[in-house]
Short mmCIF file of C-alpha atoms in Angstrom, two decimals:
data_model
loop_
_atom_site.label_atom_id
_atom_site.label_comp_id
_atom_site.label_asym_id
_atom_site.label_seq_id
_atom_site.Cartn_x
_atom_site.Cartn_y
_atom_site.Cartn_z
CA LEU A 30 17.84 197.60 -31.96
CA THR A 31 16.22 199.42 -29.31
CA PRO A 32 12.62 201.10 -29.25
CA ALA A 33 12.35 204.45 -29.56
CA ALA A 34 8.89 204.73 -28.82
CA VAL A 35 5.90 202.28 -28.19
CA ARG A 36 2.28 202.77 -28.66
CA VAL A 37 -0.69 200.10 -27.21
CA GLU A 38 -4.38 200.95 -28.63
CA ARG A 39 -7.47 198.83 -27.14
CA SER A 40 -10.50 198.81 -28.61
CA ARG A 41 -13.75 197.72 -27.42
CA SER A 42 -16.95 197.29 -30.08
CA GLN A 43 -20.36 195.81 -28.85
CA ARG A 44 -23.41 195.44 -30.81
CA ARG A 45 -26.63 193.82 -30.25
CA ARG A 46 -25.15 189.79 -30.88
CA SER A 47 -21.49 190.58 -30.76
CA ALA A 48 -18.72 191.84 -28.65
CA ALA A 49 -15.47 192.17 -30.06
CA GLU A 50 -12.22 193.34 -28.13
CA GLN A 51 -8.40 194.15 -30.19
CA VAL A 52 -5.15 195.61 -28.93
CA ALA A 53 -2.77 196.98 -31.43
CA VAL A 54 1.09 197.61 -30.53
CA THR A 55 3.13 199.63 -32.44
CA VAL A 56 6.67 199.81 -32.20
CA TRP A 57 9.05 202.43 -33.66
CA PHE A 58 12.71 201.85 -34.11
CA GLY A 59 15.61 204.77 -34.64
CA GLU A 60 13.71 208.18 -34.12
CA GLY A 61 10.07 208.11 -32.82
CA PRO A 62 7.17 210.04 -33.38
CA ALA A 63 6.09 213.29 -31.58
CA LEU A 64 3.30 211.65 -29.53
CA PRO A 65 1.38 213.92 -26.88
CA ALA A 66 2.81 213.81 -23.25
CA PRO A 67 0.04 210.76 -21.53
CA HIS A 68 -0.83 213.19 -19.02
CA SER A 69 -1.62 216.08 -20.22
CA ALA A 70 -3.60 219.12 -18.77
CA VAL A 71 -6.95 218.42 -20.82
CA THR A 72 -6.54 214.57 -19.54
CA ALA A 73 -6.11 215.34 -15.96
CA ARG A 74 -9.29 217.95 -16.38
CA ARG A 75 -11.39 215.87 -17.92
CA GLN A 76 -10.39 212.91 -15.20
CA ALA A 77 -11.09 215.47 -12.21
CA LEU A 78 -14.61 215.85 -14.02
CA ARG A 79 -15.53 211.92 -14.39
CA VAL A 80 -13.94 211.49 -10.62
CA GLY A 81 -16.40 214.69 -9.46
CA ALA A 82 -19.36 213.85 -11.79
CA GLY A 83 -19.05 209.88 -10.27
CA VAL A 84 -19.29 211.32 -6.61
CA LEU A 85 -22.01 213.28 -7.19
CA SER A 86 -23.59 210.22 -8.90
CA ALA A 87 -22.92 208.40 -5.99
CA ALA A 88 -24.28 210.81 -3.93
CA ALA A 89 -27.76 211.32 -5.42
CA VAL A 90 -28.44 207.51 -5.15
CA ALA A 91 -27.76 207.65 -1.11
CA VAL A 92 -30.41 210.26 -1.04
CA VAL A 93 -32.83 208.60 -3.12
CA THR A 94 -32.07 204.99 -1.01
CA THR A 95 -32.64 206.63 2.02
CA ALA A 96 -35.22 208.75 1.12
CA ALA A 97 -37.46 205.54 -0.06
CA ALA A 98 -36.35 203.83 3.22
CA ARG A 99 -37.66 206.24 5.58
CA MET A 100 -40.74 206.22 3.35
CA GLY A 101 -41.26 202.59 4.20
CA THR A 102 -41.98 201.86 0.28
CA ALA A 103 -40.02 199.32 0.01
CA ARG A 104 -41.87 197.63 3.30
CA ASP A 105 -45.50 197.58 2.04
CA VAL A 106 -44.12 195.38 -1.13
CA PRO A 107 -45.77 191.95 -0.11
CA ALA A 108 -43.15 189.15 -1.05
CA LEU A 109 -43.99 185.86 -2.55
CA GLY A 110 -42.96 183.22 -0.89
CA ILE A 111 -41.63 179.92 -2.21
CA GLY A 112 -43.96 178.33 -4.27
CA ASP A 113 -46.65 181.39 -4.24
CA ARG A 114 -47.19 182.21 -7.73
CA PRO A 115 -49.08 185.50 -8.99
CA ARG A 116 -52.73 185.16 -9.79
CA LEU A 117 -53.67 186.94 -12.91
CA GLY A 118 -57.55 186.47 -13.15
CA PRO A 119 -60.02 187.44 -10.43
CA PRO A 120 -59.44 186.59 -6.43
CA ALA A 121 -60.36 182.55 -6.06
CA GLU A 122 -63.31 182.23 -3.53
#
């Protein structure tokens, strides 16, 4: 007996306090089902759109980071030293 087709499905589910991961393996012997090709034109288009969106979002983050660095906003925020605590009340005299 040799398998005609094998399908592996993986699903993940995350909720507030739990996560689950399931893997299903289906093996057909004899004549396999009419499964779609793994690299169809629709899949290639979706993948290209995802890659393009990822590149654009990375470029947008780089632009915003550069603009923030040029404005000096990161340097204007005082850093707390070790042992310093932020004061919630009026300043001590």
